[in-house]
Coordinates of N, CA and C in Angstrom, one line a residue:
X259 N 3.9 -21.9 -9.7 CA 2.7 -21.2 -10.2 C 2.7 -19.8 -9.8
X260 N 2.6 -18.9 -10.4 CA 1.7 -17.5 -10.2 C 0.4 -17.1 -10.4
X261 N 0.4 -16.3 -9.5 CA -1.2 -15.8 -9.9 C -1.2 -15.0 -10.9
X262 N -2.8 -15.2 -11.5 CA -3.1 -14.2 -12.5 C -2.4 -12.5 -12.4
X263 N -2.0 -12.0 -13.4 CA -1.3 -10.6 -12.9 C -2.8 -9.9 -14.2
X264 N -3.3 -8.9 -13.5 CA -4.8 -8.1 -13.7 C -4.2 -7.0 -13.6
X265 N -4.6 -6.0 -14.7 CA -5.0 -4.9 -14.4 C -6.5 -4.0 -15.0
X266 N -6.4 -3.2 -14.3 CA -7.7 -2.2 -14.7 C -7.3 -1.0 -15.1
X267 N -7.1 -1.0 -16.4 CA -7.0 0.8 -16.6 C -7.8 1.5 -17.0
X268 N -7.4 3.1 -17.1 CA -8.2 4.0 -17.3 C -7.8 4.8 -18.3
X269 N -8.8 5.6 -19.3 CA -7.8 6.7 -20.2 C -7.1 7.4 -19.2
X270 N -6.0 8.3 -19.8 CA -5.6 9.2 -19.2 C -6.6 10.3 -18.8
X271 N -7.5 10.7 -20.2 CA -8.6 11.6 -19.8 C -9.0 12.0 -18.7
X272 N -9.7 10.5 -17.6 CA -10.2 10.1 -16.8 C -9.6 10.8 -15.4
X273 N -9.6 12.0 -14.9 CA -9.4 12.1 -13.5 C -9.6 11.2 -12.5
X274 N -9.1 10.9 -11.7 CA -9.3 10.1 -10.4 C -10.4 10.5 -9.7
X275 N -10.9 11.6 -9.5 CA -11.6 12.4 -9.0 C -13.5 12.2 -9.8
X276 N -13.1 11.9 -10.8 CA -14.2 11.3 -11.2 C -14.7 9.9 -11.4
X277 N -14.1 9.3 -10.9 CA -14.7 8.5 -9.7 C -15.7 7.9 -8.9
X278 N -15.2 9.0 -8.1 CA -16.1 9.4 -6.4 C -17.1 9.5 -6.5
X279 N -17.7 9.9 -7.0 CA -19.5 9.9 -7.3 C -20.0 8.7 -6.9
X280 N -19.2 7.7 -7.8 CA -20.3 6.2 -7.9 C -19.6 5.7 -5.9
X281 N -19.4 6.2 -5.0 CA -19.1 5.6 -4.1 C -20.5 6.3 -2.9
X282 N -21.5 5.3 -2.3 CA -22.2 5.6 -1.4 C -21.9 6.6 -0.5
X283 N -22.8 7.9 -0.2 CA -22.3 8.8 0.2 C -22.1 8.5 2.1
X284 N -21.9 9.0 3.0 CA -22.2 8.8 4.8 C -22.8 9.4 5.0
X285 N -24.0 8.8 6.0 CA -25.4 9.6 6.7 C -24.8 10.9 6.5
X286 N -25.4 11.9 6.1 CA -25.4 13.4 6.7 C -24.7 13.3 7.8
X287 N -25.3 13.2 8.9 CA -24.5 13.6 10.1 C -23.9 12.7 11.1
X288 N -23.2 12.1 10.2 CA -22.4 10.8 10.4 C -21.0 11.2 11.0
X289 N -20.4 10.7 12.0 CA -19.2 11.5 12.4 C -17.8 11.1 11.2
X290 N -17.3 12.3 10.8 CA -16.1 11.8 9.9 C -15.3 10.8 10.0
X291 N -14.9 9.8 9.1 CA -14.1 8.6 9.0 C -13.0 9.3 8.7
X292 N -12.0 8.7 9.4 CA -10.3 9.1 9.0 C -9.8 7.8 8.3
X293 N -9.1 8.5 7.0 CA -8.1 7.5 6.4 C -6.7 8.1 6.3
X294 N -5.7 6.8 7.2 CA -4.4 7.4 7.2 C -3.7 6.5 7.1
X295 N -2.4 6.5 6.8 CA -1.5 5.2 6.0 C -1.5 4.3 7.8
X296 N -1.0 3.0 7.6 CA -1.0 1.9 9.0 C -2.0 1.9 9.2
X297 N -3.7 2.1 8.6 CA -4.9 1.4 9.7 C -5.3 0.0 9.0
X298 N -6.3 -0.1 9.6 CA -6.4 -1.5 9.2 C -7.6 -1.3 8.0
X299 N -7.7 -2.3 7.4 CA -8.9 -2.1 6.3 C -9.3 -3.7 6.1
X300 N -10.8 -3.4 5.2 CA -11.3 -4.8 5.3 C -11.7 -5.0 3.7
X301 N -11.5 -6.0 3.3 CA -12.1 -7.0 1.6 C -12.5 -7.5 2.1
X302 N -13.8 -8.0 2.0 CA -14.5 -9.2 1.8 C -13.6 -9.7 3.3
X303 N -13.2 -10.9 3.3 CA -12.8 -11.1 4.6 C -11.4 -11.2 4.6
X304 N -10.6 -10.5 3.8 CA -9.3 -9.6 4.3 C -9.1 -8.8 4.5
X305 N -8.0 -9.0 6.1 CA -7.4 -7.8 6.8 C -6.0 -7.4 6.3
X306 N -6.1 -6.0 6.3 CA -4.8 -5.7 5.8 C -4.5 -4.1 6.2
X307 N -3.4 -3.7 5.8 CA -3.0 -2.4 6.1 C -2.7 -1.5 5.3
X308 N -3.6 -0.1 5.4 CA -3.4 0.5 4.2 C -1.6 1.3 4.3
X309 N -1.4 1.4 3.4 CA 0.5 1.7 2.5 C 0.8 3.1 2.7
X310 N -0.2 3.7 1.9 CA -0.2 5.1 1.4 C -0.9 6.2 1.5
X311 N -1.6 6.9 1.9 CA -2.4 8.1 1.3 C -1.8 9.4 0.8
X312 N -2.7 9.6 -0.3 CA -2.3 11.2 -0.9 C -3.9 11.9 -0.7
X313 N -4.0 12.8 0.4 CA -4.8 13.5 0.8 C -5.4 14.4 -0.2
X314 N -4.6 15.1 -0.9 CA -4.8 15.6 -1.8 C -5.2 15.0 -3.0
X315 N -5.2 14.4 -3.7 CA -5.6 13.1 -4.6 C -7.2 12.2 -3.8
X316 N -6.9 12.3 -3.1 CA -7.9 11.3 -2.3 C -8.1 10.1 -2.7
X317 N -7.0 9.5 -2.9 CA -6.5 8.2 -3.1 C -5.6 7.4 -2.1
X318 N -5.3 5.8 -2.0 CA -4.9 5.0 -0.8 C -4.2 3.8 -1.6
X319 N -3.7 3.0 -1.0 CA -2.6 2.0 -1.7 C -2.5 1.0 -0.6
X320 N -2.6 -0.1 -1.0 CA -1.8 -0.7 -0.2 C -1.6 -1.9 -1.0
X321 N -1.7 -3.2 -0.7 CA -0.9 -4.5 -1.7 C -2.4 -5.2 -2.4
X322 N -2.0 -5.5 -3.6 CA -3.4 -6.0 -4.7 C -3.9 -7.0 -4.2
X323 N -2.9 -8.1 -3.3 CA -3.5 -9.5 -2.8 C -4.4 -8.9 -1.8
X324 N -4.8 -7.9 -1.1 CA -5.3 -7.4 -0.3 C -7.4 -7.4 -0.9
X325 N -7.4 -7.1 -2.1 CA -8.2 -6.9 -2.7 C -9.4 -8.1 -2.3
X326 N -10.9 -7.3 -2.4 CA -11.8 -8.1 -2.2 C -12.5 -8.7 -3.7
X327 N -13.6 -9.4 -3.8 CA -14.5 -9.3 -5.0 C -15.6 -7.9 -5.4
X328 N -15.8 -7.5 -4.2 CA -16.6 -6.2 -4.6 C -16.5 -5.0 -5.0
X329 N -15.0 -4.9 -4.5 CA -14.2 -3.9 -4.7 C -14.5 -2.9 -3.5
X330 N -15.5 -2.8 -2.7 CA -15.6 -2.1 -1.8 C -14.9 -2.6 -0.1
X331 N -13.7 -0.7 -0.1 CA -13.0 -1.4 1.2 C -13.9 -0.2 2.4
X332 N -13.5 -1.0 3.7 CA -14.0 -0.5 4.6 C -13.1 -0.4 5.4
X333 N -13.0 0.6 6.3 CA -12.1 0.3 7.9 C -12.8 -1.2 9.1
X334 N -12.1 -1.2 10.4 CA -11.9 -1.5 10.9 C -13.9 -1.8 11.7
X335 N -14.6 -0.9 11.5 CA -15.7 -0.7 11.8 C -16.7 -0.5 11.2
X336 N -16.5 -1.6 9.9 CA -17.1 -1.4 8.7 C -17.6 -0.1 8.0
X337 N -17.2 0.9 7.9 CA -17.3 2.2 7.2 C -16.6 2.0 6.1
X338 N -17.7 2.6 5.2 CA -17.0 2.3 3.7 C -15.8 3.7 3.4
X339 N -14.5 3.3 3.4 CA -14.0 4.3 3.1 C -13.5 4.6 1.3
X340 N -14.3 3.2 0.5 CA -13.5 4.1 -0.9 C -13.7 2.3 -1.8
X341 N -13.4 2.8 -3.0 CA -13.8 1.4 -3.9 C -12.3 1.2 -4.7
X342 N -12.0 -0.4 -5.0 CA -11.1 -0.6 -5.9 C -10.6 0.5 -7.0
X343 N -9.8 1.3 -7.6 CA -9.7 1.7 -8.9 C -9.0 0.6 -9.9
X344 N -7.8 0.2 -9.4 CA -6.7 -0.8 -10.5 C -5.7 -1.5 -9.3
X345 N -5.5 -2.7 -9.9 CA -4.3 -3.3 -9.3 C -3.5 -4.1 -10.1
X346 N -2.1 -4.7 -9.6 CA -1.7 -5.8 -10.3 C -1.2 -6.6 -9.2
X347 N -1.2 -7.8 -9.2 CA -1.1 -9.0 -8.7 C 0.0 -10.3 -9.0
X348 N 1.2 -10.4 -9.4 CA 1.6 -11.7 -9.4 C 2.2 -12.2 -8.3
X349 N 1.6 -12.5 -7.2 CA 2.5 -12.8 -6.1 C 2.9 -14.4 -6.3
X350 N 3.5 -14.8 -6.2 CA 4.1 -16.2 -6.1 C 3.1 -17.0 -5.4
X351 N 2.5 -18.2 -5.7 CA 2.3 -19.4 -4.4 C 3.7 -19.9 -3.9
X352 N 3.6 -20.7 -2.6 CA 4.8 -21.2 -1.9 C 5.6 -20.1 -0.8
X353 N 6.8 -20.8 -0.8 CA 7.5 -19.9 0.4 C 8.7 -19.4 -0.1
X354 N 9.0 -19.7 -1.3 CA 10.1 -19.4 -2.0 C 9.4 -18.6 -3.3
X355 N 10.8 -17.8 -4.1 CA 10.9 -16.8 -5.1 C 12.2 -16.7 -5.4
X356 N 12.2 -17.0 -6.9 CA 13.9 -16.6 -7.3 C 14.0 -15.1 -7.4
X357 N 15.0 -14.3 -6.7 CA 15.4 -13.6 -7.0 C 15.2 -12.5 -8.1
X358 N 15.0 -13.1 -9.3 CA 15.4 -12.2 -10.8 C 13.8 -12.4 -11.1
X359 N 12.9 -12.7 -10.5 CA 11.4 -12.9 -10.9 C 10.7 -11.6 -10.7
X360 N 10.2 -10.7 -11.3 CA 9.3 -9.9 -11.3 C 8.1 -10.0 -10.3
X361 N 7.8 -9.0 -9.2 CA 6.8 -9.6 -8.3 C 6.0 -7.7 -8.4
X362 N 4.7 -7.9 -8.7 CA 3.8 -6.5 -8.5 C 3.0 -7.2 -7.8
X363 N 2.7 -5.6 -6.5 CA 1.3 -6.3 -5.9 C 1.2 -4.8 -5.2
X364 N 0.0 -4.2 -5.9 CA -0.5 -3.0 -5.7 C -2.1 -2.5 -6.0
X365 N -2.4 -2.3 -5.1 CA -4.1 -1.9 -5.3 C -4.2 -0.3 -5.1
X366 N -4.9 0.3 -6.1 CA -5.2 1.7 -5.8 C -6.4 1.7 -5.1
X367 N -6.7 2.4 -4.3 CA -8.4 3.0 -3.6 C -8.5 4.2 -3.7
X368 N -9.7 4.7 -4.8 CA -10.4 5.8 -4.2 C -11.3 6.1 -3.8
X369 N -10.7 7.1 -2.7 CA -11.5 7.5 -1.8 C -13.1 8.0 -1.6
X370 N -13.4 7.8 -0.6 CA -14.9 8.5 -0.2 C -14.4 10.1 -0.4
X371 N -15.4 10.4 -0.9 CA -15.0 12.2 -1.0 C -15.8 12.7 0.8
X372 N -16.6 11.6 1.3 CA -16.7 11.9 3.0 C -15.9 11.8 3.6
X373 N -14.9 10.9 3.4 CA -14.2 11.0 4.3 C -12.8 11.9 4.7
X374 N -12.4 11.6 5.7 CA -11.2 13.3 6.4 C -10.2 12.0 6.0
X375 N -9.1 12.5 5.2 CA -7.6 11.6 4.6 C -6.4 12.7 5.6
X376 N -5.6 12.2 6.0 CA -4.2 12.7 6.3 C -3.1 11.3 5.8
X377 N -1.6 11.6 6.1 CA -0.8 11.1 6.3 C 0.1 10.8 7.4
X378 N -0.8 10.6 8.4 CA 0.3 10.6 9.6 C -0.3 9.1 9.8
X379 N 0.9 8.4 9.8 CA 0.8 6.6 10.8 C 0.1 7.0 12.1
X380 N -0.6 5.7 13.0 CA -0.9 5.3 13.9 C 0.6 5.6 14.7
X381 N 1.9 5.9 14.6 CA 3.1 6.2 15.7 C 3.3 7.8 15.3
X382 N 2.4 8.2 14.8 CA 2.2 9.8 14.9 C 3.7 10.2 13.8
X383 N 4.3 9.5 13.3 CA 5.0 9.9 12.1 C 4.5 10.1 10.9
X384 N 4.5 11.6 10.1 CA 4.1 11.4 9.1 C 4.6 10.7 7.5
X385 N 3.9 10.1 6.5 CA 4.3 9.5 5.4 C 4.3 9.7 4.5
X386 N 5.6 10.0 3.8 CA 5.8 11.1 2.7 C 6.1 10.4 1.4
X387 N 5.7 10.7 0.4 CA 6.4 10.1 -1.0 C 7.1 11.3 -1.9
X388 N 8.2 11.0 -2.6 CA 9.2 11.4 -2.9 C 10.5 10.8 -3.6
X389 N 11.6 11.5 -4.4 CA 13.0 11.2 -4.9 C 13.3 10.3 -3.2
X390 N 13.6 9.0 -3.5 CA 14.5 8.6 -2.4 C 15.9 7.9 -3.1
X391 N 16.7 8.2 -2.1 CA 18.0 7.3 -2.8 C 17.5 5.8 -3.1
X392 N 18.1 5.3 -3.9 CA 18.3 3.8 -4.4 C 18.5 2.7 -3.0
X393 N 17.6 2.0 -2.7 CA 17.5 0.8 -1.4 C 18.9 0.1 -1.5
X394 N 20.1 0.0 -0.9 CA 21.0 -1.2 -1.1 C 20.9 -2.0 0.4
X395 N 21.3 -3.0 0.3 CA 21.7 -4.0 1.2 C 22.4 -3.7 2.3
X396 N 22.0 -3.6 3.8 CA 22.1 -3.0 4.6 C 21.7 -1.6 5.1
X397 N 20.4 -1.3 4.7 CA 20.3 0.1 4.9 C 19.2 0.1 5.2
X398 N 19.2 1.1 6.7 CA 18.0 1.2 7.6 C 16.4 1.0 7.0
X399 N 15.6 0.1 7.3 CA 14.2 0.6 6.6 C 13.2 0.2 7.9
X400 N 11.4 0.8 8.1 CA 11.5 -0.1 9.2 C 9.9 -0.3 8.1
X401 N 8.6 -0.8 8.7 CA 7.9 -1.3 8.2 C 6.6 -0.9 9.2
X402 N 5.1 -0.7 9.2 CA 4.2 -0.2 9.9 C 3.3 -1.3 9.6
X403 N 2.7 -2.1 10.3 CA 1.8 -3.1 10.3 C 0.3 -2.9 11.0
X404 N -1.1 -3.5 11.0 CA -1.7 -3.5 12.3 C -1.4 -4.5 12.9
X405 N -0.8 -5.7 12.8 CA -0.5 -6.8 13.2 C 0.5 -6.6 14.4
X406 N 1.7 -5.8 13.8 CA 3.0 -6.0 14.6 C 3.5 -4.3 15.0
X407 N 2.8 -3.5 14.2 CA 3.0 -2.3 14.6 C 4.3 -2.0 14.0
X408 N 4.9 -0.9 14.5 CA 6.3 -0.1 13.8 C 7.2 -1.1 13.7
X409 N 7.8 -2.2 13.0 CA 9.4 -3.0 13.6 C 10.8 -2.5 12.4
X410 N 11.8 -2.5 13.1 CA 12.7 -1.4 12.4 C 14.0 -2.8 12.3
X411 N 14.8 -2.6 10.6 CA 15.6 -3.5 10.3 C 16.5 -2.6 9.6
X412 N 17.1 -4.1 8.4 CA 18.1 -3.4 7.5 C 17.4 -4.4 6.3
X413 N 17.9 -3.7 4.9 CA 17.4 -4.0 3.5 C 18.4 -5.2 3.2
X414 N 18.0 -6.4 3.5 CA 18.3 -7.8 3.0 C 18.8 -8.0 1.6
X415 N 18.2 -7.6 0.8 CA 18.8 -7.9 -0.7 C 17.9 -7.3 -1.3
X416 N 17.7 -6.4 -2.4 CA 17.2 -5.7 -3.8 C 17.1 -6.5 -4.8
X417 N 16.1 -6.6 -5.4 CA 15.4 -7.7 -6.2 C 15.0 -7.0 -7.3
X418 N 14.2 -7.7 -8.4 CA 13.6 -7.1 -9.5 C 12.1 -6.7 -8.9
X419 N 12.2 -5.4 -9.0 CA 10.9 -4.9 -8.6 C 10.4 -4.7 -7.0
X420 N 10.9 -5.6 -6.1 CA 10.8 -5.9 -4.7 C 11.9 -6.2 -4.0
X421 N 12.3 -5.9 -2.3 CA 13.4 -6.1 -1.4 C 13.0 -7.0 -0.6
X422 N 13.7 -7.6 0.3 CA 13.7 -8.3 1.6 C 14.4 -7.4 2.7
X423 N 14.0 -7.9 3.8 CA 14.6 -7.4 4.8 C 14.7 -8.0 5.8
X424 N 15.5 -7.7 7.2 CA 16.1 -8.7 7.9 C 15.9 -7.9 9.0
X425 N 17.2 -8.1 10.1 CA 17.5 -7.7 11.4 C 16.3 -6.8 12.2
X426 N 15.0 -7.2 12.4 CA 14.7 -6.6 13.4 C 12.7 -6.8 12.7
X427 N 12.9 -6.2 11.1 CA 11.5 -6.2 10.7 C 10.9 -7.2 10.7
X428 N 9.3 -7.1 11.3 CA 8.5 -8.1 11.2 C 7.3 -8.2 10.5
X429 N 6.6 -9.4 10.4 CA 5.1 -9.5 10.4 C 4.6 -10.7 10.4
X430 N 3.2 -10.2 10.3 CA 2.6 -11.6 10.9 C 0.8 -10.9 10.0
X431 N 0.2 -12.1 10.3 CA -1.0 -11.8 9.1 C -2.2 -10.1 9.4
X432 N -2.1 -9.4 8.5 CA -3.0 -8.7 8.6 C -2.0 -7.5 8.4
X433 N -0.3 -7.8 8.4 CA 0.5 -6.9 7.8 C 0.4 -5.9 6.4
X434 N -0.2 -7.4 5.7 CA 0.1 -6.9 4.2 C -0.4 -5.7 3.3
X435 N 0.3 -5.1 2.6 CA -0.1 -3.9 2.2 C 0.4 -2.7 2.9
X436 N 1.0 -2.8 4.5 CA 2.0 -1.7 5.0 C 2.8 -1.1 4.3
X437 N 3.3 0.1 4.6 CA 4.0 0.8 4.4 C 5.6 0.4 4.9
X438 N 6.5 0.4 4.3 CA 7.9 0.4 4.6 C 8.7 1.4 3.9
X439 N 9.6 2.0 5.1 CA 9.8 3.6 4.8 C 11.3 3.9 5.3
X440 N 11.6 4.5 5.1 CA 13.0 5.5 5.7 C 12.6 6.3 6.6
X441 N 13.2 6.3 7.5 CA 12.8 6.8 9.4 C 13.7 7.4 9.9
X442 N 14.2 9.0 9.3 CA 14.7 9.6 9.6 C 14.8 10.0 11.1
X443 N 15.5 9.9 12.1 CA 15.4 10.6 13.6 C 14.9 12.2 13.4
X444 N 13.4 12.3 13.8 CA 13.0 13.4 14.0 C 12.3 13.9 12.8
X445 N 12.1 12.9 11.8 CA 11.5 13.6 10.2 C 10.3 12.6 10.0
X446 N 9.9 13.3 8.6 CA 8.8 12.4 8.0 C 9.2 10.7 7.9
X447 N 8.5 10.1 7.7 CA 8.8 8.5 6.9 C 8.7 8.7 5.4
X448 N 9.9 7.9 4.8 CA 10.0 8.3 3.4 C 9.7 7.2 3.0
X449 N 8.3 6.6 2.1 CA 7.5 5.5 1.9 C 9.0 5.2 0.4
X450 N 9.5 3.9 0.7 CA 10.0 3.4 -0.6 C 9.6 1.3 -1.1
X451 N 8.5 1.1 -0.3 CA 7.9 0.0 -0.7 C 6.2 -0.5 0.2
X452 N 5.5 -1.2 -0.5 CA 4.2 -1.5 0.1 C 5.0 -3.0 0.5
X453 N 3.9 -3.5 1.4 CA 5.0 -4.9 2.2 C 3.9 -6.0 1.0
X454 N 4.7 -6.6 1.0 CA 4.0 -8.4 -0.1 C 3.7 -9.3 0.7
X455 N 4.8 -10.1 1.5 CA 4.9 -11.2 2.1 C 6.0 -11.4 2.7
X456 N 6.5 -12.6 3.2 CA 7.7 -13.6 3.7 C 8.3 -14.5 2.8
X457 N 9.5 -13.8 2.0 CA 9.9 -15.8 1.5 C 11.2 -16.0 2.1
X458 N 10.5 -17.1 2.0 CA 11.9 -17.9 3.0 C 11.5 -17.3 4.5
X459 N 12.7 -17.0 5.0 CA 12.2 -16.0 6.6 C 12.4 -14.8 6.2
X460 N 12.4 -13.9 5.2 CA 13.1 -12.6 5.1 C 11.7 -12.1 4.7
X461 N 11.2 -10.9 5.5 CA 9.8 -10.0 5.1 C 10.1 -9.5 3.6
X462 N 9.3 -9.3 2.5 CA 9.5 -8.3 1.5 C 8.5 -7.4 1.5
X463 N 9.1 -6.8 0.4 CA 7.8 -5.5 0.0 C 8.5 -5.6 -1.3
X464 N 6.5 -4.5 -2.2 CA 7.1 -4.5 -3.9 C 8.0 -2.9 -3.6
X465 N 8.8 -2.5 -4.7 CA 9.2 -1.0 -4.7 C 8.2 -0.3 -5.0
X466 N 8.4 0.9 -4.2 CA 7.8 2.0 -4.4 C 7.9 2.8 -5.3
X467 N 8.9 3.5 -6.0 CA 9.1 3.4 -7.5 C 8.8 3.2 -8.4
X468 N 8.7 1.6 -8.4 CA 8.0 1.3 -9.8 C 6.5 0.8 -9.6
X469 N 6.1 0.4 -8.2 CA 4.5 0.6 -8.0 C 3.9 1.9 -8.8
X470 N 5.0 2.9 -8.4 CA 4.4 4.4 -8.5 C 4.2 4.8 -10.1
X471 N 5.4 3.8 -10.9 CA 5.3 4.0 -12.4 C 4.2 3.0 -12.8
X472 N 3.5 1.8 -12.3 CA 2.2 0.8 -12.5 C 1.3 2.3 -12.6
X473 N 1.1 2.5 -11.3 CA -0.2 3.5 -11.1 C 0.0 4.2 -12.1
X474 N 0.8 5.1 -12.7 CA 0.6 6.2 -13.6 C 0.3 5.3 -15.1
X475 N 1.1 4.2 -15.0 CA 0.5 3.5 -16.4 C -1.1 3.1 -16.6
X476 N -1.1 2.3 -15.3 CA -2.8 2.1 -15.2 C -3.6 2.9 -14.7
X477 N -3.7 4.2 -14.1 CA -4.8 4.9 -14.4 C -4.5 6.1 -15.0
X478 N -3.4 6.4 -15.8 CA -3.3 7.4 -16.6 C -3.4 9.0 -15.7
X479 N -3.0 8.9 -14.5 CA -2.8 10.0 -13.8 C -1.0 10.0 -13.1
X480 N -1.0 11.3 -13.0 CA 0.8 11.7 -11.9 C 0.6 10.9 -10.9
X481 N 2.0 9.9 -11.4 CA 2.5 9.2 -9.9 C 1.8 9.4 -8.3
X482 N 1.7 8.9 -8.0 CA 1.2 8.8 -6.2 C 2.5 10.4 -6.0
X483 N 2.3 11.4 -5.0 CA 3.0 12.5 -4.6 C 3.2 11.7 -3.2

């Protein structure tokens, strides 16, 4: 069985930016909320970890199964930092997935126009999107969780739409929706997938890529930068 695969879109017309309005504003003199990719965020009663931010955009990402019913997410301290815009969702039930199966699982958030957005992880690395080479099998990636925090592997196998990974990356519940990146010694992290789940014992994530071609299809704006 799969889950329902949902989306919400938007004309292209529609700026992202127009939006923001319908999101409750913070007290006046409320101390600024930070949104930065690796914090933790809350649905309804799931925990998970936001993927992405584009500061500029004032938009956030992390995986669709993360999604609440209200559509309103909050950090860690219940501050509302931003509401649903669009997601798609077919994650598998079970512990297994063939290979050649199509798997999306991506939620957009936009942002509170209160709140202060950057890109730097909780390991003080910042998280960049961009041209990345093609993922193959064997090639450094590591993964940013609140659960398990930074754990660093190699790319298990390349799938339709999604990888696995092996030697070293972990997780454990409240991962989902992290960022998994290229970790250059001494450079940015180069985001090339949001994390899904475990099948089998091998961690996955969907690609970043073609998450990034979802988002421009469903809300009619330029790719995540």
């Amino acid at each position: 069985m799969v889950r329902r695969l949902a989306t919400r879109a938007f004309a292209a017309s529609i700026a992202v930016t127009a939006l923001v309005p319908s999101i409750p504003a913070a007290p006046a003199k409320a101390d600024p909320v930070w949104v930065f990719p690796g914090m933790e965020i809350h649905q309804d009663n799931r925990v998970c970890t936001l993927g992405y931010v584009d500061p500029a955009l004032k938009i956030a990402f992390t995986a669709g199964h993360c999604r609440g019913g209200g559509g309103v997410v909050t950090d860690k301290n219940r501050n509302v930092i931003g509401r649903l815009a669009a997601f798609r969702d077919n994650t598998p039930t079970g512990t297994t997935v063939a290979t050649d199966q199509l798997i999306t699982d991506y939620e957009a958030i936009v942002l509170d126009n209160n709140v202060m957005a950057n890109n730097v992880m909780p390991s003080g690395r910042a998280l960049v999107s961009g041209p990345a080479p093609a993922l193959a099998p064997g090639q450094p990636v590591c993964h940013f969780g609140v659960a398990t925090g930074e754990t660093c592997g190699t790319v298990e196998s390349v799938n339709n739409g999604w990888f696995t990974m092996s030697h070293g990356v972990q997780s454990h519940n409240g991962d989902s929706g992290g960022p998994v990146y290229l970790a250059p010694m001494g450079g940015p992290g180069q985001i090339v997938g949001i994390f899904n789940s475990v099948w089998g014992s091998f961690p996955a994530a969907v690609s970043w890529p073609a998450t990034s071609e979802e988002v421009r299809e469903d809300l009619g704006v330029p790719s995540p930068r």
